[in-house]
mmCIF file of N, CA and C in Angstrom:
data_model
loop_
_atom_site.group_PDB
_atom_site.id
_atom_site.type_symbol
_atom_site.label_atom_id
_atom_site.label_comp_id
_atom_site.label_asym_id
_atom_site.label_seq_id
_atom_site.Cartn_x
_atom_site.Cartn_y
_atom_site.Cartn_z
ATOM 1 N N MET B 1238 -2.260 -4.137 11.206
ATOM 2 C CA MET B 1238 -1.880 -2.768 11.483
ATOM 3 C C MET B 1238 -0.815 -2.277 10.504
ATOM 4 N N LYS B 1239 0.117 -3.178 10.097
ATOM 5 C CA LYS B 1239 1.155 -2.764 9.163
ATOM 6 C C LYS B 1239 0.554 -2.316 7.840
ATOM 7 N N SER B 1240 -0.524 -2.981 7.396
ATOM 8 C CA SER B 1240 -1.141 -2.579 6.129
ATOM 9 C C SER B 1240 -1.725 -1.177 6.238
ATOM 10 N N LYS B 1241 -2.230 -0.819 7.414
ATOM 11 C CA LYS B 1241 -2.725 0.543 7.609
ATOM 12 C C LYS B 1241 -1.576 1.534 7.494
ATOM 13 N N HIS B 1242 -0.413 1.151 8.040
ATOM 14 C CA HIS B 1242 0.745 2.035 7.977
ATOM 15 C C HIS B 1242 1.194 2.227 6.538
ATOM 16 N N VAL B 1243 1.210 1.157 5.770
ATOM 17 C CA VAL B 1243 1.600 1.255 4.362
ATOM 18 C C VAL B 1243 0.622 2.140 3.610
ATOM 19 N N LEU B 1244 -0.686 1.935 3.839
ATOM 20 C CA LEU B 1244 -1.701 2.756 3.184
ATOM 21 C C LEU B 1244 -1.539 4.213 3.580
ATOM 22 N N LEU B 1245 -1.339 4.456 4.867
ATOM 23 C CA LEU B 1245 -1.172 5.818 5.352
ATOM 24 C C LEU B 1245 0.016 6.483 4.682
ATOM 25 N N LEU B 1246 1.140 5.790 4.615
ATOM 26 C CA LEU B 1246 2.330 6.388 4.032
ATOM 27 C C LEU B 1246 2.182 6.584 2.530
ATOM 28 N N SER B 1247 1.437 5.723 1.872
ATOM 29 C CA SER B 1247 1.160 5.927 0.447
ATOM 30 C C SER B 1247 0.339 7.191 0.250
ATOM 31 N N ILE B 1248 -0.624 7.387 1.121
ATOM 32 C CA ILE B 1248 -1.463 8.584 1.040
ATOM 33 C C ILE B 1248 -0.630 9.821 1.333
ATOM 34 N N ILE B 1249 0.254 9.720 2.331
ATOM 35 C CA ILE B 1249 1.112 10.852 2.660
ATOM 36 C C ILE B 1249 1.973 11.222 1.462
ATOM 37 N N ALA B 1250 2.478 10.211 0.762
ATOM 38 C CA ALA B 1250 3.306 10.485 -0.419
ATOM 39 C C ALA B 1250 2.510 11.225 -1.477
ATOM 40 N N SER B 1251 1.285 10.779 -1.733
ATOM 41 C CA SER B 1251 0.488 11.439 -2.765
ATOM 42 C C SER B 1251 0.035 12.812 -2.311
ATOM 43 N N VAL B 1252 -0.242 12.964 -1.031
ATOM 44 C CA VAL B 1252 -0.664 14.256 -0.507
ATOM 45 C C VAL B 1252 0.490 15.241 -0.562
ATOM 46 N N SER B 1253 1.695 14.776 -0.229
ATOM 47 C CA SER B 1253 2.859 15.656 -0.278
ATOM 48 C C SER B 1253 3.053 16.208 -1.675
ATOM 49 N N ALA B 1254 2.802 15.379 -2.659
ATOM 50 C CA ALA B 1254 2.980 15.801 -4.050
ATOM 51 C C ALA B 1254 1.958 16.848 -4.457
ATOM 52 N N THR B 1255 0.772 16.831 -3.827
ATOM 53 C CA THR B 1255 -0.270 17.777 -4.209
ATOM 54 C C THR B 1255 -0.258 19.038 -3.363
ATOM 55 N N GLY B 1256 0.518 19.052 -2.280
ATOM 56 C CA GLY B 1256 0.639 20.245 -1.469
ATOM 57 C C GLY B 1256 -0.442 20.399 -0.417
ATOM 58 N N ASN B 1257 -1.317 19.429 -0.208
ATOM 59 C CA ASN B 1257 -2.332 19.504 0.833
ATOM 60 C C ASN B 1257 -1.681 19.314 2.192
ATOM 61 N N ASP B 1258 -2.378 19.720 3.249
ATOM 62 C CA ASP B 1258 -1.876 19.487 4.595
ATOM 63 C C ASP B 1258 -1.880 17.985 4.859
ATOM 64 N N THR B 1259 -0.725 17.392 4.983
ATOM 65 C CA THR B 1259 -0.560 15.941 5.009
ATOM 66 C C THR B 1259 -1.337 15.258 6.118
ATOM 67 N N ILE B 1260 -1.128 15.660 7.352
ATOM 68 C CA ILE B 1260 -1.752 14.979 8.486
ATOM 69 C C ILE B 1260 -3.266 15.098 8.414
ATOM 70 N N GLU B 1261 -3.770 16.303 8.182
ATOM 71 C CA GLU B 1261 -5.214 16.521 8.140
ATOM 72 C C GLU B 1261 -5.855 15.730 6.999
ATOM 73 N N TYR B 1262 -5.244 15.787 5.827
ATOM 74 C CA TYR B 1262 -5.810 15.100 4.670
ATOM 75 C C TYR B 1262 -5.766 13.585 4.854
ATOM 76 N N ALA B 1263 -4.638 13.058 5.293
ATOM 77 C CA ALA B 1263 -4.513 11.612 5.497
ATOM 78 C C ALA B 1263 -5.522 11.133 6.528
ATOM 79 N N SER B 1264 -5.668 11.875 7.610
ATOM 80 C CA SER B 1264 -6.618 11.510 8.650
ATOM 81 C C SER B 1264 -8.042 11.519 8.116
ATOM 82 N N SER B 1265 -8.393 12.554 7.370
ATOM 83 C CA SER B 1265 -9.734 12.658 6.800
ATOM 84 C C SER B 1265 -9.999 11.529 5.813
ATOM 85 N N PHE B 1266 -9.036 11.267 4.930
ATOM 86 C CA PHE B 1266 -9.196 10.225 3.918
ATOM 87 C C PHE B 1266 -9.377 8.863 4.573
ATOM 88 N N LEU B 1267 -8.514 8.525 5.511
ATOM 89 C CA LEU B 1267 -8.589 7.213 6.154
ATOM 90 C C LEU B 1267 -9.843 7.082 7.004
ATOM 91 N N GLY B 1268 -10.286 8.171 7.589
ATOM 92 C CA GLY B 1268 -11.488 8.134 8.413
ATOM 93 C C GLY B 1268 -12.728 7.753 7.631
ATOM 94 N N ARG B 1269 -12.772 8.140 6.349
ATOM 95 C CA ARG B 1269 -13.918 7.790 5.507
ATOM 96 C C ARG B 1269 -14.015 6.286 5.288
ATOM 97 N N PHE B 1270 -12.913 5.592 5.406
ATOM 98 C CA PHE B 1270 -12.898 4.154 5.160
ATOM 99 C C PHE B 1270 -12.662 3.349 6.433
ATOM 100 N N ASP B 1271 -12.792 3.987 7.592
ATOM 101 C CA ASP B 1271 -12.621 3.334 8.895
ATOM 102 C C ASP B 1271 -11.265 2.672 9.067
ATOM 103 N N ASN B 1272 -10.235 3.165 8.428
ATOM 104 C CA ASN B 1272 -8.911 2.594 8.612
ATOM 105 C C ASN B 1272 -8.197 3.193 9.813
ATOM 106 N N ILE B 1273 -8.402 4.471 10.031
ATOM 107 C CA ILE B 1273 -7.826 5.134 11.197
ATOM 108 C C ILE B 1273 -8.893 6.056 11.763
ATOM 109 N N ASN B 1274 -9.027 6.034 13.052
ATOM 110 C CA ASN B 1274 -10.004 6.854 13.746
ATOM 111 C C ASN B 1274 -9.668 8.329 13.533
ATOM 112 N N THR B 1275 -10.655 9.127 13.144
ATOM 113 C CA THR B 1275 -10.404 10.546 12.904
ATOM 114 C C THR B 1275 -10.804 11.414 14.091
ATOM 115 N N THR B 1276 -11.034 10.809 15.232
ATOM 116 C CA THR B 1276 -11.312 11.598 16.426
ATOM 117 C C THR B 1276 -9.996 12.139 16.958
ATOM 118 N N GLU B 1277 -9.982 12.537 18.206
ATOM 119 C CA GLU B 1277 -8.766 13.122 18.775
ATOM 120 C C GLU B 1277 -7.594 12.141 18.800
ATOM 121 N N ASN B 1278 -7.836 10.849 18.641
ATOM 122 C CA ASN B 1278 -6.748 9.875 18.614
ATOM 123 C C ASN B 1278 -6.090 9.765 17.245
ATOM 124 N N ALA B 1279 -6.643 10.433 16.236
ATOM 125 C CA ALA B 1279 -6.128 10.284 14.871
ATOM 126 C C ALA B 1279 -4.669 10.692 14.770
ATOM 127 N N VAL B 1280 -4.317 11.804 15.387
ATOM 128 C CA VAL B 1280 -2.929 12.255 15.316
ATOM 129 C C VAL B 1280 -2.018 11.225 15.959
ATOM 130 N N THR B 1281 -2.453 10.621 17.054
ATOM 131 C CA THR B 1281 -1.667 9.580 17.709
ATOM 132 C C THR B 1281 -1.500 8.379 16.793
ATOM 133 N N ASP B 1282 -2.569 7.964 16.096
ATOM 134 C CA ASP B 1282 -2.479 6.846 15.158
ATOM 135 C C ASP B 1282 -1.502 7.161 14.032
ATOM 136 N N ILE B 1283 -1.572 8.361 13.505
ATOM 137 C CA ILE B 1283 -0.688 8.758 12.418
ATOM 138 C C ILE B 1283 0.746 8.837 12.917
ATOM 139 N N GLU B 1284 0.943 9.402 14.095
ATOM 140 C CA GLU B 1284 2.285 9.452 14.675
ATOM 141 C C GLU B 1284 2.839 8.048 14.859
ATOM 142 N N SER B 1285 1.999 7.144 15.344
ATOM 143 C CA SER B 1285 2.426 5.758 15.540
ATOM 144 C C SER B 1285 2.839 5.118 14.221
ATOM 145 N N ALA B 1286 2.052 5.348 13.174
ATOM 146 C CA ALA B 1286 2.386 4.807 11.855
ATOM 147 C C ALA B 1286 3.706 5.381 11.359
ATOM 148 N N LEU B 1287 3.890 6.674 11.543
ATOM 149 C CA LEU B 1287 5.132 7.306 11.100
ATOM 150 C C LEU B 1287 6.333 6.801 11.892
ATOM 151 N N ILE B 1288 6.175 6.652 13.195
ATOM 152 C CA ILE B 1288 7.266 6.139 14.030
ATOM 153 C C ILE B 1288 7.657 4.737 13.589
ATOM 154 N N THR B 1289 6.662 3.876 13.365
ATOM 155 C CA THR B 1289 6.947 2.511 12.909
ATOM 156 C C THR B 1289 7.700 2.538 11.590
ATOM 157 N N PHE B 1290 7.229 3.339 10.641
ATOM 158 C CA PHE B 1290 7.882 3.448 9.336
ATOM 159 C C PHE B 1290 9.309 3.958 9.492
ATOM 160 N N GLN B 1291 9.491 5.005 10.285
ATOM 161 C CA GLN B 1291 10.818 5.588 10.459
ATOM 162 C C GLN B 1291 11.779 4.589 11.102
ATOM 163 N N GLU B 1292 11.293 3.831 12.076
ATOM 164 C CA GLU B 1292 12.141 2.815 12.707
ATOM 165 C C GLU B 1292 12.526 1.734 11.703
ATOM 166 N N MET B 1293 11.551 1.266 10.911
ATOM 167 C CA MET B 1293 11.814 0.202 9.938
ATOM 168 C C MET B 1293 12.789 0.656 8.854
ATOM 169 N N GLN B 1294 12.799 1.929 8.551
ATOM 170 C CA GLN B 1294 13.656 2.453 7.486
ATOM 171 C C GLN B 1294 14.935 3.098 8.020
ATOM 172 N N SER B 1295 15.186 2.958 9.323
ATOM 173 C CA SER B 1295 16.384 3.532 9.967
ATOM 174 C C SER B 1295 16.492 5.041 9.735
ATOM 175 N N LEU B 1296 15.353 5.709 9.827
ATOM 176 C CA LEU B 1296 15.309 7.164 9.702
ATOM 177 C C LEU B 1296 15.309 7.778 11.095
ATOM 178 N N PRO B 1297 15.640 9.071 11.209
ATOM 179 C CA PRO B 1297 15.473 9.735 12.501
ATOM 180 C C PRO B 1297 14.000 9.659 12.917
ATOM 181 N N VAL B 1298 13.739 9.148 14.109
ATOM 182 C CA VAL B 1298 12.365 8.918 14.563
ATOM 183 C C VAL B 1298 11.816 10.187 15.201
ATOM 184 N N SER B 1299 10.752 10.727 14.581
ATOM 185 C CA SER B 1299 10.124 11.935 15.107
ATOM 186 C C SER B 1299 8.610 11.799 15.208
ATOM 187 N N GLY B 1300 8.028 10.852 14.459
ATOM 188 C CA GLY B 1300 6.577 10.736 14.432
ATOM 189 C C GLY B 1300 5.915 11.813 13.592
ATOM 190 N N THR B 1301 6.723 12.571 12.869
ATOM 191 C CA THR B 1301 6.204 13.604 11.977
ATOM 192 C C THR B 1301 6.767 13.371 10.576
ATOM 193 N N VAL B 1302 6.164 14.029 9.602
ATOM 194 C CA VAL B 1302 6.657 13.921 8.233
ATOM 195 C C VAL B 1302 7.821 14.900 8.099
ATOM 196 N N ASN B 1303 8.991 14.443 8.577
ATOM 197 C CA ASN B 1303 10.178 15.287 8.474
ATOM 198 C C ASN B 1303 10.775 15.156 7.075
ATOM 199 N N GLU B 1304 11.821 15.911 6.819
ATOM 200 C CA GLU B 1304 12.410 15.948 5.476
ATOM 201 C C GLU B 1304 12.889 14.570 5.023
ATOM 202 N N GLU B 1305 13.548 13.826 5.921
ATOM 203 C CA GLU B 1305 14.065 12.504 5.560
ATOM 204 C C GLU B 1305 12.939 11.538 5.210
ATOM 205 N N THR B 1306 11.862 11.573 5.997
ATOM 206 C CA THR B 1306 10.724 10.684 5.758
ATOM 207 C C THR B 1306 10.055 11.021 4.434
ATOM 208 N N GLU B 1307 9.813 12.296 4.201
ATOM 209 C CA GLU B 1307 9.166 12.709 2.953
ATOM 210 C C GLU B 1307 10.019 12.332 1.745
ATOM 211 N N LEU B 1308 11.326 12.504 1.860
ATOM 212 C CA LEU B 1308 12.227 12.156 0.761
ATOM 213 C C LEU B 1308 12.147 10.665 0.446
ATOM 214 N N LEU B 1309 12.154 9.821 1.486
ATOM 215 C CA LEU B 1309 12.093 8.377 1.267
ATOM 216 C C LEU B 1309 10.734 7.950 0.719
ATOM 217 N N VAL B 1310 9.660 8.489 1.265
ATOM 218 C CA VAL B 1310 8.319 8.119 0.817
ATOM 219 C C VAL B 1310 8.110 8.501 -0.649
ATOM 220 N N ASN B 1311 8.696 9.605 -1.074
ATOM 221 C CA ASN B 1311 8.522 10.069 -2.452
ATOM 222 C C ASN B 1311 9.562 9.527 -3.426
ATOM 223 N N SER B 1312 10.506 8.724 -2.933
ATOM 224 C CA SER B 1312 11.547 8.193 -3.821
ATOM 225 C C SER B 1312 11.032 6.978 -4.585
ATOM 226 N N PRO B 1313 11.653 6.664 -5.737
ATOM 227 C CA PRO B 1313 11.248 5.465 -6.485
ATOM 228 C C PRO B 1313 11.408 4.217 -5.624
ATOM 229 N N ARG B 1314 10.577 3.213 -5.861
ATOM 230 C CA ARG B 1314 10.567 2.005 -5.037
ATOM 231 C C ARG B 1314 11.654 1.003 -5.410
ATOM 232 N N CYS B 1315 12.312 1.198 -6.561
ATOM 233 C CA CYS B 1315 13.401 0.305 -6.941
ATOM 234 C C CYS B 1315 14.358 1.076 -7.833
ATOM 235 N N SER B 1316 15.494 0.497 -8.124
ATOM 236 C CA SER B 1316 16.505 1.198 -8.909
ATOM 237 C C SER B 1316 16.109 1.358 -10.370
ATOM 238 N N VAL B 1317 15.105 0.618 -10.807
ATOM 239 C CA VAL B 1317 14.690 0.669 -12.201
ATOM 240 C C VAL B 1317 13.863 1.917 -12.490
ATOM 241 N N GLY B 1318 13.191 2.445 -11.491
ATOM 242 C CA GLY B 1318 12.336 3.605 -11.701
ATOM 243 C C GLY B 1318 10.939 3.188 -12.112
ATOM 244 N N GLY B 1319 10.149 4.146 -12.549
ATOM 245 C CA GLY B 1319 8.767 3.874 -12.921
ATOM 246 C C GLY B 1319 8.662 3.127 -14.232
ATOM 247 N N SER B 1320 7.572 2.421 -14.384
ATOM 248 C CA SER B 1320 7.326 1.687 -15.620
ATOM 249 C C SER B 1320 6.520 2.554 -16.571
ATOM 250 N N ASN B 1321 6.850 2.483 -17.827
ATOM 251 C CA ASN B 1321 6.070 3.174 -18.844
ATOM 252 C C ASN B 1321 5.129 2.174 -19.491
ATOM 253 N N PHE B 1322 3.862 2.499 -19.560
ATOM 254 C CA PHE B 1322 2.892 1.640 -20.217
ATOM 255 C C PHE B 1322 1.745 2.501 -20.705
ATOM 256 N N MET B 1323 1.022 1.983 -21.658
ATOM 257 C CA MET B 1323 -0.124 2.714 -22.188
ATOM 258 C C MET B 1323 -1.297 2.562 -21.227
ATOM 259 N N ILE B 1324 -1.844 3.648 -20.798
ATOM 260 C CA ILE B 1324 -2.931 3.611 -19.829
ATOM 261 C C ILE B 1324 -4.174 2.964 -20.412
ATOM 262 N N HIS B 1325 -4.461 3.202 -21.664
ATOM 263 C CA HIS B 1325 -5.687 2.684 -22.255
ATOM 264 C C HIS B 1325 -5.480 1.395 -23.040
ATOM 265 N N SER B 1326 -4.326 0.766 -22.857
ATOM 266 C CA SER B 1326 -4.094 -0.486 -23.569
ATOM 267 C C SER B 1326 -4.865 -1.609 -22.879
ATOM 268 N N LYS B 1327 -5.184 -2.630 -23.621
ATOM 269 C CA LYS B 1327 -5.934 -3.748 -23.073
ATOM 270 C C LYS B 1327 -5.056 -4.989 -23.118
ATOM 271 N N TRP B 1328 -5.065 -5.720 -22.035
ATOM 272 C CA TRP B 1328 -4.333 -6.971 -21.969
ATOM 273 C C TRP B 1328 -5.334 -8.067 -22.285
ATOM 274 N N ASN B 1329 -5.097 -8.805 -23.331
ATOM 275 C CA ASN B 1329 -6.067 -9.785 -23.800
ATOM 276 C C ASN B 1329 -5.985 -11.134 -23.101
ATOM 277 N N GLU B 1330 -4.943 -11.380 -22.354
ATOM 278 C CA GLU B 1330 -4.783 -12.667 -21.674
ATOM 279 C C GLU B 1330 -5.802 -12.788 -20.540
ATOM 280 N N THR B 1331 -6.529 -13.893 -20.496
ATOM 281 C CA THR B 1331 -7.501 -14.108 -19.421
ATOM 282 C C THR B 1331 -7.176 -15.334 -18.579
ATOM 283 N N LYS B 1332 -6.253 -16.157 -19.042
ATOM 284 C CA LYS B 1332 -5.835 -17.325 -18.267
ATOM 285 C C LYS B 1332 -4.455 -17.037 -17.679
ATOM 286 N N LEU B 1333 -4.403 -16.949 -16.365
ATOM 287 C CA LEU B 1333 -3.173 -16.594 -15.673
ATOM 288 C C LEU B 1333 -2.662 -17.786 -14.871
ATOM 289 N N ARG B 1334 -1.380 -18.028 -14.969
ATOM 290 C CA ARG B 1334 -0.767 -19.147 -14.252
ATOM 291 C C ARG B 1334 0.012 -18.602 -13.065
ATOM 292 N N TRP B 1335 -0.022 -19.334 -11.952
ATOM 293 C CA TRP B 1335 0.686 -18.885 -10.768
ATOM 294 C C TRP B 1335 1.324 -20.056 -10.043
ATOM 295 N N TYR B 1336 2.379 -19.716 -9.280
ATOM 296 C CA TYR B 1336 3.115 -20.724 -8.530
ATOM 297 C C TYR B 1336 3.947 -20.019 -7.467
ATOM 298 N N PHE B 1337 3.818 -20.432 -6.234
ATOM 299 C CA PHE B 1337 4.608 -19.897 -5.133
ATOM 300 C C PHE B 1337 5.364 -21.053 -4.496
ATOM 301 N N PRO B 1338 6.515 -21.420 -5.021
ATOM 302 C CA PRO B 1338 7.190 -22.643 -4.595
ATOM 303 C C PRO B 1338 7.647 -22.648 -3.143
ATOM 304 N N GLN B 1339 7.957 -21.504 -2.578
ATOM 305 C CA GLN B 1339 8.478 -21.490 -1.216
ATOM 306 C C GLN B 1339 7.411 -21.159 -0.174
ATOM 307 N N ALA B 1340 6.193 -20.970 -0.615
ATOM 308 C CA ALA B 1340 5.114 -20.650 0.321
ATOM 309 C C ALA B 1340 4.622 -21.913 1.016
ATOM 310 N N ARG B 1341 4.140 -21.745 2.216
ATOM 311 C CA ARG B 1341 3.529 -22.868 2.931
ATOM 312 C C ARG B 1341 2.198 -23.209 2.277
ATOM 313 N N GLN B 1342 1.765 -24.439 2.475
ATOM 314 C CA GLN B 1342 0.511 -24.893 1.863
ATOM 315 C C GLN B 1342 -0.665 -24.014 2.292
ATOM 316 N N ALA B 1343 -0.688 -23.620 3.551
ATOM 317 C CA ALA B 1343 -1.785 -22.767 4.036
ATOM 318 C C ALA B 1343 -1.826 -21.448 3.265
ATOM 319 N N HIS B 1344 -0.666 -20.898 2.945
ATOM 320 C CA HIS B 1344 -0.620 -19.643 2.190
ATOM 321 C C HIS B 1344 -1.081 -19.859 0.753
ATOM 322 N N ARG B 1345 -0.646 -20.959 0.150
ATOM 323 C CA ARG B 1345 -1.093 -21.257 -1.214
ATOM 324 C C ARG B 1345 -2.606 -21.457 -1.248
ATOM 325 N N ASP B 1346 -3.148 -22.129 -0.219
ATOM 326 C CA ASP B 1346 -4.599 -22.337 -0.153
ATOM 327 C C ASP B 1346 -5.338 -21.005 -0.067
ATOM 328 N N THR B 1347 -4.799 -20.086 0.713
ATOM 329 C CA THR B 1347 -5.417 -18.768 0.855
ATOM 330 C C THR B 1347 -5.395 -18.013 -0.469
ATOM 331 N N VAL B 1348 -4.265 -18.060 -1.154
ATOM 332 C CA VAL B 1348 -4.155 -17.396 -2.454
ATOM 333 C C VAL B 1348 -5.112 -18.031 -3.449
ATOM 334 N N LYS B 1349 -5.207 -19.357 -3.432
ATOM 335 C CA LYS B 1349 -6.120 -20.052 -4.341
ATOM 336 C C LYS B 1349 -7.562 -19.617 -4.089
ATOM 337 N N MET B 1350 -7.944 -19.496 -2.815
ATOM 338 C CA MET B 1350 -9.301 -19.039 -2.493
ATOM 339 C C MET B 1350 -9.538 -17.633 -3.049
ATOM 340 N N ALA B 1351 -8.541 -16.772 -2.944
ATOM 341 C CA ALA B 1351 -8.678 -15.411 -3.466
ATOM 342 C C ALA B 1351 -8.823 -15.432 -4.986
ATOM 343 N N PHE B 1352 -7.992 -16.240 -5.646
ATOM 344 C CA PHE B 1352 -8.086 -16.340 -7.101
ATOM 345 C C PHE B 1352 -9.416 -16.960 -7.527
ATOM 346 N N ASP B 1353 -9.909 -17.932 -6.773
ATOM 347 C CA ASP B 1353 -11.219 -18.520 -7.073
ATOM 348 C C ASP B 1353 -12.305 -17.449 -7.014
ATOM 349 N N ARG B 1354 -12.197 -16.572 -6.038
ATOM 350 C CA ARG B 1354 -13.173 -15.481 -5.906
ATOM 351 C C ARG B 1354 -13.085 -14.541 -7.111
ATOM 352 N N TRP B 1355 -11.869 -14.235 -7.544
ATOM 353 C CA TRP B 1355 -11.695 -13.390 -8.722
ATOM 354 C C TRP B 1355 -12.328 -14.044 -9.944
ATOM 355 N N GLU B 1356 -12.173 -15.356 -10.056
ATOM 356 C CA GLU B 1356 -12.770 -16.067 -11.193
ATOM 357 C C GLU B 1356 -14.285 -15.912 -11.204
ATOM 358 N N GLU B 1357 -14.890 -15.904 -10.013
ATOM 359 C CA GLU B 1357 -16.346 -15.789 -9.909
ATOM 360 C C GLU B 1357 -16.852 -14.438 -10.408
ATOM 361 N N ILE B 1358 -16.063 -13.395 -10.254
ATOM 362 C CA ILE B 1358 -16.549 -12.046 -10.561
ATOM 363 C C ILE B 1358 -15.872 -11.409 -11.770
ATOM 364 N N SER B 1359 -15.030 -12.171 -12.454
ATOM 365 C CA SER B 1359 -14.345 -11.622 -13.627
ATOM 366 C C SER B 1359 -14.281 -12.678 -14.725
ATOM 367 N N ASN B 1360 -13.690 -12.308 -15.823
ATOM 368 C CA ASN B 1360 -13.508 -13.285 -16.893
ATOM 369 C C ASN B 1360 -12.111 -13.908 -16.836
ATOM 370 N N LEU B 1361 -11.449 -13.782 -15.709
ATOM 371 C CA LEU B 1361 -10.118 -14.351 -15.534
ATOM 372 C C LEU B 1361 -10.195 -15.790 -15.042
ATOM 373 N N LYS B 1362 -9.219 -16.574 -15.451
ATOM 374 C CA LYS B 1362 -9.065 -17.954 -14.985
ATOM 375 C C LYS B 1362 -7.647 -18.095 -14.456
ATOM 376 N N PHE B 1363 -7.513 -18.689 -13.279
ATOM 377 C CA PHE B 1363 -6.211 -18.857 -12.650
ATOM 378 C C PHE B 1363 -5.855 -20.333 -12.592
ATOM 379 N N GLU B 1364 -4.639 -20.637 -12.994
ATOM 380 C CA GLU B 1364 -4.181 -22.018 -13.030
ATOM 381 C C GLU B 1364 -2.922 -22.149 -12.172
ATOM 382 N N ILE B 1365 -2.939 -23.123 -11.269
ATOM 383 C CA ILE B 1365 -1.757 -23.414 -10.465
ATOM 384 C C ILE B 1365 -0.786 -24.211 -11.327
ATOM 385 N N VAL B 1366 0.452 -23.815 -11.350
ATOM 386 C CA VAL B 1366 1.465 -24.510 -12.155
ATOM 387 C C VAL B 1366 2.226 -25.486 -11.279
#
């Protein structure tokens, strides 16, 4: 459920920037991908996601996209700001090394399975360090 909330808030941030009606657009967008029900419960789902986000961020809890929530959602994610990179540049490296020293073995196994799947469908190779 938390991943739905993160996705919803990401959509709200992008929708706010474009000036579309946030709740209606987010509900419609998520409904196309079965992430949030777009029936009469959609507003309740969105309110729930907003309340959870507002509580986690110590914002005034309203369940709506209030000024404080919109400001936080649209703010940079770290003190460094956005990264500049060439959109059409190509990264030539195909062998990627990874290591999660503090992760439990079950988590490393799950990540390895995901990387194995990527290897099957791409030209990437993943190596555990």
